[in-house]
């Protein structure tokens, strides 16, 4: 890689690859900035260029980064798979990243699937990077907006029982949530079929309750977070499920469970939802649902992160 594209980054600017690099104080600081933006988005004195590179599909993450950037007064460039990039001519993701970096945007927001090459190269770039979801490993901005939503809705996270249900083994959202929720003092429970739960010695934080019976689990929780069965990464056969209907019967928030769920329980989902699989169709409209509140809060959290990242960059400077 040409040395001009390599770090160290100027002014120790902030990148975010994984929430594991954040302390609970860092997380609180991000929440405080997000809350300030909820009142007002002050326009920046000098606009920057935010470059969104999406090697995997996205609606919420991509558009909320774009919205956040525009609200702050920045310019946004977006490249996604469907937009006719030179990826369709066989250009590699690494070459794509290097070429975009050579244009010297001020920050890269990147989503990608499993790629050791990108895992290795992104932290070495001279410009800051925010991970918008990588493989099955991490989705830091989703976990931050989830925790922010719980804190705003319930007043605090400390001691709250957060149940994560579904395809936990393959979920970057679950992995990042385990880290953030544990740092903020939540009690964590997981529930799903054995084939979708992590190995016992895997990623679960100490003290996590593992449920195989959803009726028991849903009586335990203050927050019910459903996860999507990632059908694009696996077949139902790989997942050892007889059928999606069978999954819904055993591990879906169906009508019957919805009726029995506690009055104060928050229902959350990172989206996109497989209606009729992890959630019955009426869940989104239920008064306990905070699914669209999560999306609204996603703009605030991403604005807070862009603001933190771009504070330390100098456009037109020495890059
Ligand atoms: N939650 C989430 O990452 O949604 P998108 O894939 O639509 O960005």
PDB file of C-alpha atoms and ligand atoms in Angstrom:
ATOM      1  CA  UNK A   1       0.000   0.000   0.000  1.00  0.00           C
ATOM      2  CA  UNK A   2       1.361   3.500  -0.796  1.00  0.00           C
ATOM      3  CA  UNK A   3       2.700   5.124   2.360  1.00  0.00           C
ATOM      4  CA  UNK A   4       0.470   8.193   1.839  1.00  0.00           C
ATOM      5  CA  UNK A   5      -2.581   6.018   2.524  1.00  0.00           C
ATOM      6  CA  UNK A   6      -1.177   4.531   5.710  1.00  0.00           C
ATOM      7  CA  UNK A   7      -1.526   5.803   9.289  1.00  0.00           C
ATOM      8  CA  UNK A   8      -0.803   7.050  11.836  1.00  0.00           C
ATOM      9  CA  UNK A   9      -3.864   9.196  11.532  1.00  0.00           C
ATOM     10  CA  UNK A  10      -3.636  12.933  12.104  1.00  0.00           C
ATOM     11  CA  UNK A  11      -4.474  14.358  15.529  1.00  0.00           C
ATOM     12  CA  UNK A  12      -5.174  10.913  16.986  1.00  0.00           C
ATOM     13  CA  UNK A  13      -8.599  10.953  15.299  1.00  0.00           C
ATOM     14  CA  UNK A  14     -11.147   8.458  16.514  1.00  0.00           C
ATOM     15  CA  UNK A  15     -11.966   5.234  14.628  1.00  0.00           C
ATOM     16  CA  UNK A  16     -14.452   2.595  15.722  1.00  0.00           C
ATOM     17  CA  UNK A  17     -13.961  -1.017  14.676  1.00  0.00           C
ATOM     18  CA  UNK A  18     -15.418  -2.758  17.704  1.00  0.00           C
ATOM     19  CA  UNK A  19     -17.049  -1.622  20.943  1.00  0.00           C
ATOM     20  CA  UNK A  20     -14.362  -3.553  22.829  1.00  0.00           C
ATOM     21  CA  UNK A  21     -12.119  -0.505  22.381  1.00  0.00           C
ATOM     22  CA  UNK A  22     -14.636   1.667  24.291  1.00  0.00           C
ATOM     23  CA  UNK A  23     -14.778   2.073  28.065  1.00  0.00           C
ATOM     24  CA  UNK A  24     -18.093   2.610  29.841  1.00  0.00           C
ATOM     25  CA  UNK A  25     -17.079   6.289  30.171  1.00  0.00           C
ATOM     26  CA  UNK A  26     -16.520   6.502  26.389  1.00  0.00           C
ATOM     27  CA  UNK A  27     -19.985   5.032  25.858  1.00  0.00           C
ATOM     28  CA  UNK A  28     -21.533   7.534  28.288  1.00  0.00           C
ATOM     29  CA  UNK A  29     -19.805  10.393  26.480  1.00  0.00           C
ATOM     30  CA  UNK A  30     -21.255   9.174  23.133  1.00  0.00           C
ATOM     31  CA  UNK A  31     -24.729   8.964  24.741  1.00  0.00           C
ATOM     32  CA  UNK A  32     -24.405  12.529  26.083  1.00  0.00           C
ATOM     33  CA  UNK A  33     -23.504  13.862  22.644  1.00  0.00           C
ATOM     34  CA  UNK A  34     -26.412  11.917  21.103  1.00  0.00           C
ATOM     35  CA  UNK A  35     -28.801  13.442  23.656  1.00  0.00           C
ATOM     36  CA  UNK A  36     -27.552  16.936  22.803  1.00  0.00           C
ATOM     37  CA  UNK A  37     -28.216  16.243  19.111  1.00  0.00           C
ATOM     38  CA  UNK A  38     -31.747  15.165  20.019  1.00  0.00           C
ATOM     39  CA  UNK A  39     -32.369  18.773  21.084  1.00  0.00           C
ATOM     40  CA  UNK A  40     -30.459  20.441  18.271  1.00  0.00           C
ATOM     41  CA  UNK A  41     -28.011  19.564  15.498  1.00  0.00           C
ATOM     42  CA  UNK A  42     -25.557  22.454  15.423  1.00  0.00           C
ATOM     43  CA  UNK A  43     -24.088  22.811  11.929  1.00  0.00           C
ATOM     44  CA  UNK A  44     -20.335  22.351  11.786  1.00  0.00           C
ATOM     45  CA  UNK A  45     -18.140  25.362  10.994  1.00  0.00           C
ATOM     46  CA  UNK A  46     -16.314  23.480   8.236  1.00  0.00           C
ATOM     47  CA  UNK A  47     -17.962  20.680   6.271  1.00  0.00           C
ATOM     48  CA  UNK A  48     -16.170  17.370   5.800  1.00  0.00           C
ATOM     49  CA  UNK A  49     -16.569  14.480   3.367  1.00  0.00           C
ATOM     50  CA  UNK A  50     -18.098  11.307   4.803  1.00  0.00           C
ATOM     51  CA  UNK A  51     -17.580   8.328   2.507  1.00  0.00           C
ATOM     52  CA  UNK A  52     -19.928   5.355   2.999  1.00  0.00           C
ATOM     53  CA  UNK A  53     -18.695   2.096   1.433  1.00  0.00           C
ATOM     54  CA  UNK A  54     -21.244  -0.682   1.674  1.00  0.00           C
ATOM     55  CA  UNK A  55     -20.071  -4.054   0.389  1.00  0.00           C
ATOM     56  CA  UNK A  56     -23.202  -5.630   1.923  1.00  0.00           C
ATOM     57  CA  UNK A  57     -26.816  -4.411   1.722  1.00  0.00           C
ATOM     58  CA  UNK A  58     -28.193  -2.002   4.317  1.00  0.00           C
ATOM     59  CA  UNK A  59     -31.139   0.320   4.804  1.00  0.00           C
ATOM     60  CA  UNK A  60     -31.009   1.585   8.390  1.00  0.00           C
ATOM     61  CA  UNK A  61     -27.272   1.861   8.958  1.00  0.00           C
ATOM     62  CA  UNK A  62     -26.442   3.401   5.596  1.00  0.00           C
ATOM     63  CA  UNK A  63     -29.297   5.899   5.546  1.00  0.00           C
ATOM     64  CA  UNK A  64     -28.898   6.905   9.175  1.00  0.00           C
ATOM     65  CA  UNK A  65     -25.187   7.627   8.666  1.00  0.00           C
ATOM     66  CA  UNK A  66     -26.158   9.715   5.637  1.00  0.00           C
ATOM     67  CA  UNK A  67     -28.910  11.530   7.561  1.00  0.00           C
ATOM     68  CA  UNK A  68     -26.591  12.156  10.495  1.00  0.00           C
ATOM     69  CA  UNK A  69     -23.875  13.545   8.242  1.00  0.00           C
ATOM     70  CA  UNK A  70     -26.259  15.877   6.400  1.00  0.00           C
ATOM     71  CA  UNK A  71     -27.825  17.076   9.663  1.00  0.00           C
ATOM     72  CA  UNK A  72     -24.356  18.064  10.872  1.00  0.00           C
ATOM     73  CA  UNK A  73     -23.654  19.884   7.606  1.00  0.00           C
ATOM     74  CA  UNK A  74     -21.220  17.412   6.040  1.00  0.00           C
ATOM     75  CA  UNK A  75     -21.094  16.103   2.478  1.00  0.00           C
ATOM     76  CA  UNK A  76     -21.697  12.389   1.855  1.00  0.00           C
ATOM     77  CA  UNK A  77     -20.421  10.045  -0.848  1.00  0.00           C
ATOM     78  CA  UNK A  78     -21.945   6.582  -0.909  1.00  0.00           C
ATOM     79  CA  UNK A  79     -20.932   3.476  -2.775  1.00  0.00           C
ATOM     80  CA  UNK A  80     -22.942   0.307  -2.489  1.00  0.00           C
ATOM     81  CA  UNK A  81     -22.877  -2.955  -4.370  1.00  0.00           C
ATOM     82  CA  UNK A  82     -25.906  -2.215  -6.528  1.00  0.00           C
ATOM     83  CA  UNK A  83     -24.540   1.116  -7.746  1.00  0.00           C
ATOM     84  CA  UNK A  84     -22.475  -0.199 -10.606  1.00  0.00           C
ATOM     85  CA  UNK A  85     -19.020   0.133  -9.082  1.00  0.00           C
ATOM     86  CA  UNK A  86     -15.937  -1.535 -10.524  1.00  0.00           C
ATOM     87  CA  UNK A  87     -16.497  -4.412  -8.095  1.00  0.00           C
ATOM     88  CA  UNK A  88     -18.704  -5.781 -10.884  1.00  0.00           C
ATOM     89  CA  UNK A  89     -15.597  -5.811 -13.126  1.00  0.00           C
ATOM     90  CA  UNK A  90     -13.717  -7.913 -10.611  1.00  0.00           C
ATOM     91  CA  UNK A  91     -11.998  -5.173  -8.601  1.00  0.00           C
ATOM     92  CA  UNK A  92     -11.326  -6.393  -5.086  1.00  0.00           C
ATOM     93  CA  UNK A  93     -12.792  -4.820  -1.955  1.00  0.00           C
ATOM     94  CA  UNK A  94      -9.254  -3.942  -0.803  1.00  0.00           C
ATOM     95  CA  UNK A  95      -8.466  -2.146  -4.086  1.00  0.00           C
ATOM     96  CA  UNK A  96     -11.787  -0.347  -3.823  1.00  0.00           C
ATOM     97  CA  UNK A  97     -10.955   0.865  -0.309  1.00  0.00           C
ATOM     98  CA  UNK A  98      -7.459   2.008  -1.354  1.00  0.00           C
ATOM     99  CA  UNK A  99      -8.784   3.905  -4.361  1.00  0.00           C
ATOM    100  CA  UNK A 100     -11.445   5.641  -2.307  1.00  0.00           C
ATOM    101  CA  UNK A 101      -8.851   6.502   0.353  1.00  0.00           C
ATOM    102  CA  UNK A 102      -6.639   8.007  -2.348  1.00  0.00           C
ATOM    103  CA  UNK A 103      -9.439  10.564  -2.902  1.00  0.00           C
ATOM    104  CA  UNK A 104      -8.862  11.649   0.712  1.00  0.00           C
ATOM    105  CA  UNK A 105     -12.332  11.751   2.234  1.00  0.00           C
ATOM    106  CA  UNK A 106     -12.352  12.654   5.940  1.00  0.00           C
ATOM    107  CA  UNK A 107     -13.877   9.435   7.243  1.00  0.00           C
ATOM    108  CA  UNK A 108     -14.805   6.020   5.835  1.00  0.00           C
ATOM    109  CA  UNK A 109     -17.950   4.255   7.024  1.00  0.00           C
ATOM    110  CA  UNK A 110     -17.601   0.633   5.918  1.00  0.00           C
ATOM    111  CA  UNK A 111     -19.866  -2.419   5.933  1.00  0.00           C
ATOM    112  CA  UNK A 112     -18.547  -5.742   4.700  1.00  0.00           C
ATOM    113  CA  UNK A 113     -18.962  -9.489   5.029  1.00  0.00           C
ATOM    114  CA  UNK A 114     -16.315 -11.932   6.178  1.00  0.00           C
ATOM    115  CA  UNK A 115     -12.982 -10.556   4.870  1.00  0.00           C
ATOM    116  CA  UNK A 116      -9.676 -11.078   6.602  1.00  0.00           C
ATOM    117  CA  UNK A 117      -8.066  -8.724   4.060  1.00  0.00           C
ATOM    118  CA  UNK A 118     -10.377  -5.854   5.026  1.00  0.00           C
ATOM    119  CA  UNK A 119     -10.070  -6.686   8.736  1.00  0.00           C
ATOM    120  CA  UNK A 120      -6.316  -6.265   8.337  1.00  0.00           C
ATOM    121  CA  UNK A 121      -6.125  -3.227   6.087  1.00  0.00           C
ATOM    122  CA  UNK A 122      -8.822  -0.945   7.519  1.00  0.00           C
ATOM    123  CA  UNK A 123      -7.028  -0.254  10.831  1.00  0.00           C
ATOM    124  CA  UNK A 124      -3.859   0.728   8.955  1.00  0.00           C
ATOM    125  CA  UNK A 125      -5.434   3.503   6.851  1.00  0.00           C
ATOM    126  CA  UNK A 126      -4.484   7.141   7.290  1.00  0.00           C
ATOM    127  CA  UNK A 127      -8.098   8.226   7.582  1.00  0.00           C
ATOM    128  CA  UNK A 128     -10.522   7.287  10.363  1.00  0.00           C
ATOM    129  CA  UNK A 129     -12.887   4.360   9.837  1.00  0.00           C
ATOM    130  CA  UNK A 130     -16.241   3.529  11.419  1.00  0.00           C
ATOM    131  CA  UNK A 131     -17.402  -0.075  11.197  1.00  0.00           C
ATOM    132  CA  UNK A 132     -20.992  -0.204   9.925  1.00  0.00           C
ATOM    133  CA  UNK A 133     -21.188  -3.981  10.453  1.00  0.00           C
ATOM    134  CA  UNK A 134     -18.483  -6.544   9.670  1.00  0.00           C
ATOM    135  CA  UNK A 135     -19.180 -10.203   8.958  1.00  0.00           C
ATOM    136  CA  UNK A 136     -20.462 -12.000  12.021  1.00  0.00           C
ATOM    137  CA  UNK A 137     -17.975 -10.162  14.229  1.00  0.00           C
ATOM    138  CA  UNK A 138     -19.143  -6.690  15.175  1.00  0.00           C
ATOM    139  CA  UNK A 139     -21.831  -4.066  14.627  1.00  0.00           C
ATOM    140  CA  UNK A 140     -20.712  -1.422  17.094  1.00  0.00           C
ATOM    141  CA  UNK A 141     -23.053   1.398  16.088  1.00  0.00           C
ATOM    142  CA  UNK A 142     -26.086  -0.898  16.372  1.00  0.00           C
ATOM    143  CA  UNK A 143     -25.128  -1.991  19.890  1.00  0.00           C
ATOM    144  CA  UNK A 144     -24.598   1.622  20.944  1.00  0.00           C
ATOM    145  CA  UNK A 145     -27.990   2.716  19.624  1.00  0.00           C
ATOM    146  CA  UNK A 146     -29.643  -0.309  21.261  1.00  0.00           C
ATOM    147  CA  UNK A 147     -28.135   0.497  24.655  1.00  0.00           C
ATOM    148  CA  UNK A 148     -28.956   4.184  24.241  1.00  0.00           C
ATOM    149  CA  UNK A 149     -32.586   3.270  23.498  1.00  0.00           C
ATOM    150  CA  UNK A 150     -32.827   1.039  26.586  1.00  0.00           C
ATOM    151  CA  UNK A 151     -31.310   3.721  28.796  1.00  0.00           C
ATOM    152  CA  UNK A 152     -33.628   6.448  27.520  1.00  0.00           C
ATOM    153  CA  UNK A 153     -36.731   4.290  27.755  1.00  0.00           C
ATOM    154  CA  UNK A 154     -36.055   2.614  31.112  1.00  0.00           C
ATOM    155  CA  UNK A 155     -34.017   5.355  32.807  1.00  0.00           C
ATOM    156  CA  UNK A 156     -30.936   3.152  33.221  1.00  0.00           C
ATOM    157  CA  UNK A 157     -29.412  -0.082  32.012  1.00  0.00           C
ATOM    158  CA  UNK A 158     -27.755  -1.182  35.253  1.00  0.00           C
ATOM    159  CA  UNK A 159     -29.472  -4.353  36.494  1.00  0.00           C
ATOM    160  CA  UNK A 160     -32.005  -4.507  33.652  1.00  0.00           C
ATOM    161  CA  UNK A 161     -32.634  -7.985  32.231  1.00  0.00           C
ATOM    162  CA  UNK A 162     -32.070  -7.965  28.491  1.00  0.00           C
ATOM    163  CA  UNK A 163     -33.104 -11.093  26.606  1.00  0.00           C
ATOM    164  CA  UNK A 164     -31.652 -11.647  23.118  1.00  0.00           C
ATOM    165  CA  UNK A 165     -33.592 -14.217  21.102  1.00  0.00           C
ATOM    166  CA  UNK A 166     -32.741 -15.913  17.840  1.00  0.00           C
ATOM    167  CA  UNK A 167     -29.732 -16.419  15.597  1.00  0.00           C
ATOM    168  CA  UNK A 168     -27.163 -15.449  18.203  1.00  0.00           C
ATOM    169  CA  UNK A 169     -24.362 -17.659  16.941  1.00  0.00           C
ATOM    170  CA  UNK A 170     -24.136 -15.802  13.615  1.00  0.00           C
ATOM    171  CA  UNK A 171     -25.077 -12.337  14.849  1.00  0.00           C
ATOM    172  CA  UNK A 172     -22.663  -9.394  14.860  1.00  0.00           C
ATOM    173  CA  UNK A 173     -25.418  -7.409  16.602  1.00  0.00           C
ATOM    174  CA  UNK A 174     -25.517  -9.880  19.494  1.00  0.00           C
ATOM    175  CA  UNK A 175     -21.722  -9.919  19.809  1.00  0.00           C
ATOM    176  CA  UNK A 176     -21.468  -6.141  20.068  1.00  0.00           C
ATOM    177  CA  UNK A 177     -24.497  -5.985  22.345  1.00  0.00           C
ATOM    178  CA  UNK A 178     -22.948  -8.487  24.770  1.00  0.00           C
ATOM    179  CA  UNK A 179     -19.964  -6.198  25.129  1.00  0.00           C
ATOM    180  CA  UNK A 180     -21.864  -2.904  25.543  1.00  0.00           C
ATOM    181  CA  UNK A 181     -24.622  -4.286  27.787  1.00  0.00           C
ATOM    182  CA  UNK A 182     -22.120  -6.034  30.061  1.00  0.00           C
ATOM    183  CA  UNK A 183     -20.056  -2.828  30.386  1.00  0.00           C
ATOM    184  CA  UNK A 184     -23.177  -0.883  31.363  1.00  0.00           C
ATOM    185  CA  UNK A 185     -24.226  -3.451  33.988  1.00  0.00           C
ATOM    186  CA  UNK A 186     -27.194  -5.181  32.310  1.00  0.00           C
ATOM    187  CA  UNK A 187     -28.126  -8.772  33.091  1.00  0.00           C
ATOM    188  CA  UNK A 188     -28.075 -10.699  29.847  1.00  0.00           C
ATOM    189  CA  UNK A 189     -30.139 -13.706  28.770  1.00  0.00           C
ATOM    190  CA  UNK A 190     -30.145 -15.547  25.459  1.00  0.00           C
ATOM    191  CA  UNK A 191     -32.685 -17.915  23.976  1.00  0.00           C
ATOM    192  CA  UNK A 192     -32.807 -19.875  20.749  1.00  0.00           C
ATOM    193  CA  UNK A 193     -32.463 -23.357  19.319  1.00  0.00           C
ATOM    194  CA  UNK A 194     -29.190 -25.034  20.205  1.00  0.00           C
ATOM    195  CA  UNK A 195     -27.920 -24.711  16.623  1.00  0.00           C
ATOM    196  CA  UNK A 196     -28.200 -20.900  16.871  1.00  0.00           C
ATOM    197  CA  UNK A 197     -26.663 -20.427  20.319  1.00  0.00           C
ATOM    198  CA  UNK A 198     -22.920 -19.759  20.758  1.00  0.00           C
ATOM    199  CA  UNK A 199     -20.709 -22.512  22.140  1.00  0.00           C
ATOM    200  CA  UNK A 200     -20.762 -22.565  25.922  1.00  0.00           C
ATOM    201  CA  UNK A 201     -17.122 -21.445  26.034  1.00  0.00           C
ATOM    202  CA  UNK A 202     -17.726 -18.873  23.265  1.00  0.00           C
ATOM    203  CA  UNK A 203     -18.697 -15.265  23.343  1.00  0.00           C
ATOM    204  CA  UNK A 204     -21.223 -15.107  26.136  1.00  0.00           C
ATOM    205  CA  UNK A 205     -20.306 -12.703  28.935  1.00  0.00           C
ATOM    206  CA  UNK A 206     -19.924 -14.284  32.389  1.00  0.00           C
ATOM    207  CA  UNK A 207     -23.272 -14.710  34.139  1.00  0.00           C
ATOM    208  CA  UNK A 208     -25.343 -14.856  30.931  1.00  0.00           C
ATOM    209  CA  UNK A 209     -28.508 -16.914  31.375  1.00  0.00           C
ATOM    210  CA  UNK A 210     -29.057 -19.408  28.587  1.00  0.00           C
ATOM    211  CA  UNK A 211     -32.707 -20.328  28.015  1.00  0.00           C
ATOM    212  CA  UNK A 212     -34.005 -22.989  25.677  1.00  0.00           C
ATOM    213  CA  UNK A 213     -37.654 -22.341  26.594  1.00  0.00           C
ATOM    214  CA  UNK A 214     -38.879 -18.988  25.302  1.00  0.00           C
ATOM    215  CA  UNK A 215     -41.954 -18.901  27.557  1.00  0.00           C
ATOM    216  CA  UNK A 216     -39.686 -19.062  30.588  1.00  0.00           C
ATOM    217  CA  UNK A 217     -37.247 -16.539  29.098  1.00  0.00           C
ATOM    218  CA  UNK A 218     -39.887 -13.983  28.145  1.00  0.00           C
ATOM    219  CA  UNK A 219     -41.242 -14.025  31.717  1.00  0.00           C
ATOM    220  CA  UNK A 220     -37.733 -13.130  32.960  1.00  0.00           C
ATOM    221  CA  UNK A 221     -36.904 -10.078  30.855  1.00  0.00           C
ATOM    222  CA  UNK A 222     -37.300  -6.280  30.966  1.00  0.00           C
ATOM    223  CA  UNK A 223     -36.188  -6.009  27.329  1.00  0.00           C
ATOM    224  CA  UNK A 224     -37.010  -8.530  24.614  1.00  0.00           C
ATOM    225  CA  UNK A 225     -34.605  -8.140  21.689  1.00  0.00           C
ATOM    226  CA  UNK A 226     -35.441 -10.321  18.707  1.00  0.00           C
ATOM    227  CA  UNK A 227     -32.816 -11.114  16.097  1.00  0.00           C
ATOM    228  CA  UNK A 228     -33.295 -11.965  12.472  1.00  0.00           C
ATOM    229  CA  UNK A 229     -32.659 -15.463  11.186  1.00  0.00           C
ATOM    230  CA  UNK A 230     -29.961 -14.635   8.633  1.00  0.00           C
ATOM    231  CA  UNK A 231     -31.311 -16.633   5.732  1.00  0.00           C
ATOM    232  CA  UNK A 232     -28.896 -15.027   3.273  1.00  0.00           C
ATOM    233  CA  UNK A 233     -25.953 -16.513   5.202  1.00  0.00           C
ATOM    234  CA  UNK A 234     -27.488 -19.955   5.900  1.00  0.00           C
ATOM    235  CA  UNK A 235     -30.162 -22.330   4.692  1.00  0.00           C
ATOM    236  CA  UNK A 236     -32.847 -23.550   7.100  1.00  0.00           C
ATOM    237  CA  UNK A 237     -31.194 -26.964   6.727  1.00  0.00           C
ATOM    238  CA  UNK A 238     -27.777 -25.601   7.836  1.00  0.00           C
ATOM    239  CA  UNK A 239     -29.519 -24.162  10.849  1.00  0.00           C
ATOM    240  CA  UNK A 240     -31.090 -27.525  11.689  1.00  0.00           C
ATOM    241  CA  UNK A 241     -34.572 -26.026  11.637  1.00  0.00           C
ATOM    242  CA  UNK A 242     -37.477 -28.147  10.417  1.00  0.00           C
ATOM    243  CA  UNK A 243     -39.192 -25.075   8.982  1.00  0.00           C
ATOM    244  CA  UNK A 244     -39.565 -21.387   9.631  1.00  0.00           C
ATOM    245  CA  UNK A 245     -43.106 -22.043  10.894  1.00  0.00           C
ATOM    246  CA  UNK A 246     -41.614 -24.456  13.401  1.00  0.00           C
ATOM    247  CA  UNK A 247     -39.104 -21.803  14.424  1.00  0.00           C
ATOM    248  CA  UNK A 248     -41.909 -19.268  14.909  1.00  0.00           C
ATOM    249  CA  UNK A 249     -43.853 -21.716  17.075  1.00  0.00           C
ATOM    250  CA  UNK A 250     -40.919 -22.403  19.398  1.00  0.00           C
ATOM    251  CA  UNK A 251     -38.782 -19.256  19.258  1.00  0.00           C
ATOM    252  CA  UNK A 252     -40.949 -16.504  17.757  1.00  0.00           C
ATOM    253  CA  UNK A 253     -42.683 -13.696  19.609  1.00  0.00           C
ATOM    254  CA  UNK A 254     -46.059 -15.019  18.470  1.00  0.00           C
ATOM    255  CA  UNK A 255     -49.523 -13.686  19.343  1.00  0.00           C
ATOM    256  CA  UNK A 256     -49.836 -15.815  22.433  1.00  0.00           C
ATOM    257  CA  UNK A 257     -46.437 -14.773  23.848  1.00  0.00           C
ATOM    258  CA  UNK A 258     -47.132 -11.151  22.961  1.00  0.00           C
ATOM    259  CA  UNK A 259     -50.311 -11.273  25.087  1.00  0.00           C
ATOM    260  CA  UNK A 260     -48.415 -12.766  28.025  1.00  0.00           C
ATOM    261  CA  UNK A 261     -45.396 -10.426  27.839  1.00  0.00           C
ATOM    262  CA  UNK A 262     -45.153  -7.989  30.776  1.00  0.00           C
ATOM    263  CA  UNK A 263     -46.783  -4.576  30.328  1.00  0.00           C
ATOM    264  CA  UNK A 264     -43.492  -2.705  30.784  1.00  0.00           C
ATOM    265  CA  UNK A 265     -41.270  -4.921  28.629  1.00  0.00           C
ATOM    266  CA  UNK A 266     -39.544  -3.127  25.737  1.00  0.00           C
ATOM    267  CA  UNK A 267     -39.657  -4.992  22.437  1.00  0.00           C
ATOM    268  CA  UNK A 268     -36.652  -4.324  20.221  1.00  0.00           C
ATOM    269  CA  UNK A 269     -35.223  -5.615  16.957  1.00  0.00           C
ATOM    270  CA  UNK A 270     -32.285  -4.277  14.940  1.00  0.00           C
ATOM    271  CA  UNK A 271     -34.092  -4.966  11.647  1.00  0.00           C
ATOM    272  CA  UNK A 272     -34.724  -6.058   9.048  1.00  0.00           C
ATOM    273  CA  UNK A 273     -37.511  -8.237  10.461  1.00  0.00           C
ATOM    274  CA  UNK A 274     -38.649 -11.555   9.004  1.00  0.00           C
ATOM    275  CA  UNK A 275     -42.353 -11.102   9.777  1.00  0.00           C
ATOM    276  CA  UNK A 276     -43.956 -14.357  10.841  1.00  0.00           C
ATOM    277  CA  UNK A 277     -40.562 -15.852  11.762  1.00  0.00           C
ATOM    278  CA  UNK A 278     -39.001 -14.074  14.755  1.00  0.00           C
ATOM    279  CA  UNK A 279     -41.991 -11.749  15.275  1.00  0.00           C
ATOM    280  CA  UNK A 280     -45.727 -12.055  14.589  1.00  0.00           C
ATOM    281  CA  UNK A 281     -46.867  -9.332  12.154  1.00  0.00           C
ATOM    282  CA  UNK A 282     -48.589  -7.302  14.908  1.00  0.00           C
ATOM    283  CA  UNK A 283     -45.448  -6.893  17.057  1.00  0.00           C
ATOM    284  CA  UNK A 284     -44.149  -3.760  15.315  1.00  0.00           C
ATOM    285  CA  UNK A 285     -47.409  -1.906  16.065  1.00  0.00           C
ATOM    286  CA  UNK A 286     -47.557  -3.082  19.684  1.00  0.00           C
ATOM    287  CA  UNK A 287     -47.326  -0.173  22.183  1.00  0.00           C
ATOM    288  CA  UNK A 288     -44.318  -1.863  23.827  1.00  0.00           C
ATOM    289  CA  UNK A 289     -42.384  -1.914  20.548  1.00  0.00           C
ATOM    290  CA  UNK A 290     -39.415   0.471  20.339  1.00  0.00           C
ATOM    291  CA  UNK A 291     -38.273  -0.807  16.947  1.00  0.00           C
ATOM    292  CA  UNK A 292     -38.713   2.499  15.139  1.00  0.00           C
ATOM    293  CA  UNK A 293     -37.422   4.430  18.155  1.00  0.00           C
ATOM    294  CA  UNK A 294     -34.196   2.439  17.718  1.00  0.00           C
ATOM    295  CA  UNK A 295     -34.011   3.695  14.134  1.00  0.00           C
ATOM    296  CA  UNK A 296     -34.562   7.317  15.201  1.00  0.00           C
ATOM    297  CA  UNK A 297     -31.916   6.963  17.907  1.00  0.00           C
ATOM    298  CA  UNK A 298     -29.546   5.449  15.340  1.00  0.00           C
ATOM    299  CA  UNK A 299     -29.254   8.840  13.649  1.00  0.00           C
ATOM    300  CA  UNK A 300     -28.315  10.489  16.970  1.00  0.00           C
ATOM    301  CA  UNK A 301     -25.707   7.869  17.856  1.00  0.00           C
ATOM    302  CA  UNK A 302     -24.156   7.947  14.379  1.00  0.00           C
ATOM    303  CA  UNK A 303     -24.080  11.728  14.452  1.00  0.00           C
ATOM    304  CA  UNK A 304     -22.309  11.555  17.816  1.00  0.00           C
ATOM    305  CA  UNK A 305     -19.735   9.147  16.379  1.00  0.00           C
ATOM    306  CA  UNK A 306     -19.172  11.187  13.218  1.00  0.00           C
ATOM    307  CA  UNK A 307     -18.767  14.268  15.344  1.00  0.00           C
ATOM    308  CA  UNK A 308     -16.219  12.524  17.584  1.00  0.00           C
ATOM    309  CA  UNK A 309     -14.344  11.223  14.541  1.00  0.00           C
ATOM    310  CA  UNK A 310     -14.303  14.435  12.569  1.00  0.00           C
ATOM    311  CA  UNK A 311     -13.305  16.635  15.505  1.00  0.00           C
ATOM    312  CA  UNK A 312      -9.725  15.518  14.978  1.00  0.00           C
ATOM    313  CA  UNK A 313      -9.431  15.775  11.185  1.00  0.00           C
ATOM    314  CA  UNK A 314      -8.085  18.699   9.216  1.00  0.00           C
ATOM    315  CA  UNK A 315      -9.439  18.907   5.710  1.00  0.00           C
ATOM    316  CA  UNK A 316      -6.946  20.306   3.226  1.00  0.00           C
ATOM    317  CA  UNK A 317      -4.213  19.796   5.782  1.00  0.00           C
ATOM    318  CA  UNK A 318      -1.224  17.504   5.637  1.00  0.00           C
ATOM    319  CA  UNK A 319      -2.871  14.278   4.452  1.00  0.00           C
TER     320      UNK A 319
HETATM  321  N1  LIG B   1     -29.714  -3.136  11.762  1.00  0.00           N
HETATM  322  C1  LIG B   1     -29.102  -3.021  10.578  1.00  0.00           C
HETATM  323  O1  LIG B   1     -27.875  -3.104  10.480  1.00  0.00           O
HETATM  324  O2  LIG B   1     -29.947  -2.793   9.528  1.00  0.00           O
HETATM  325  P1  LIG B   1     -29.453  -2.570   8.036  1.00  0.00           P
HETATM  326  O3  LIG B   1     -28.830  -3.859   7.566  1.00  0.00           O
HETATM  327  O4  LIG B   1     -30.671  -2.191   7.253  1.00  0.00           O
HETATM  328  O5  LIG B   1     -28.423  -1.473   8.057  1.00  0.00           O
END
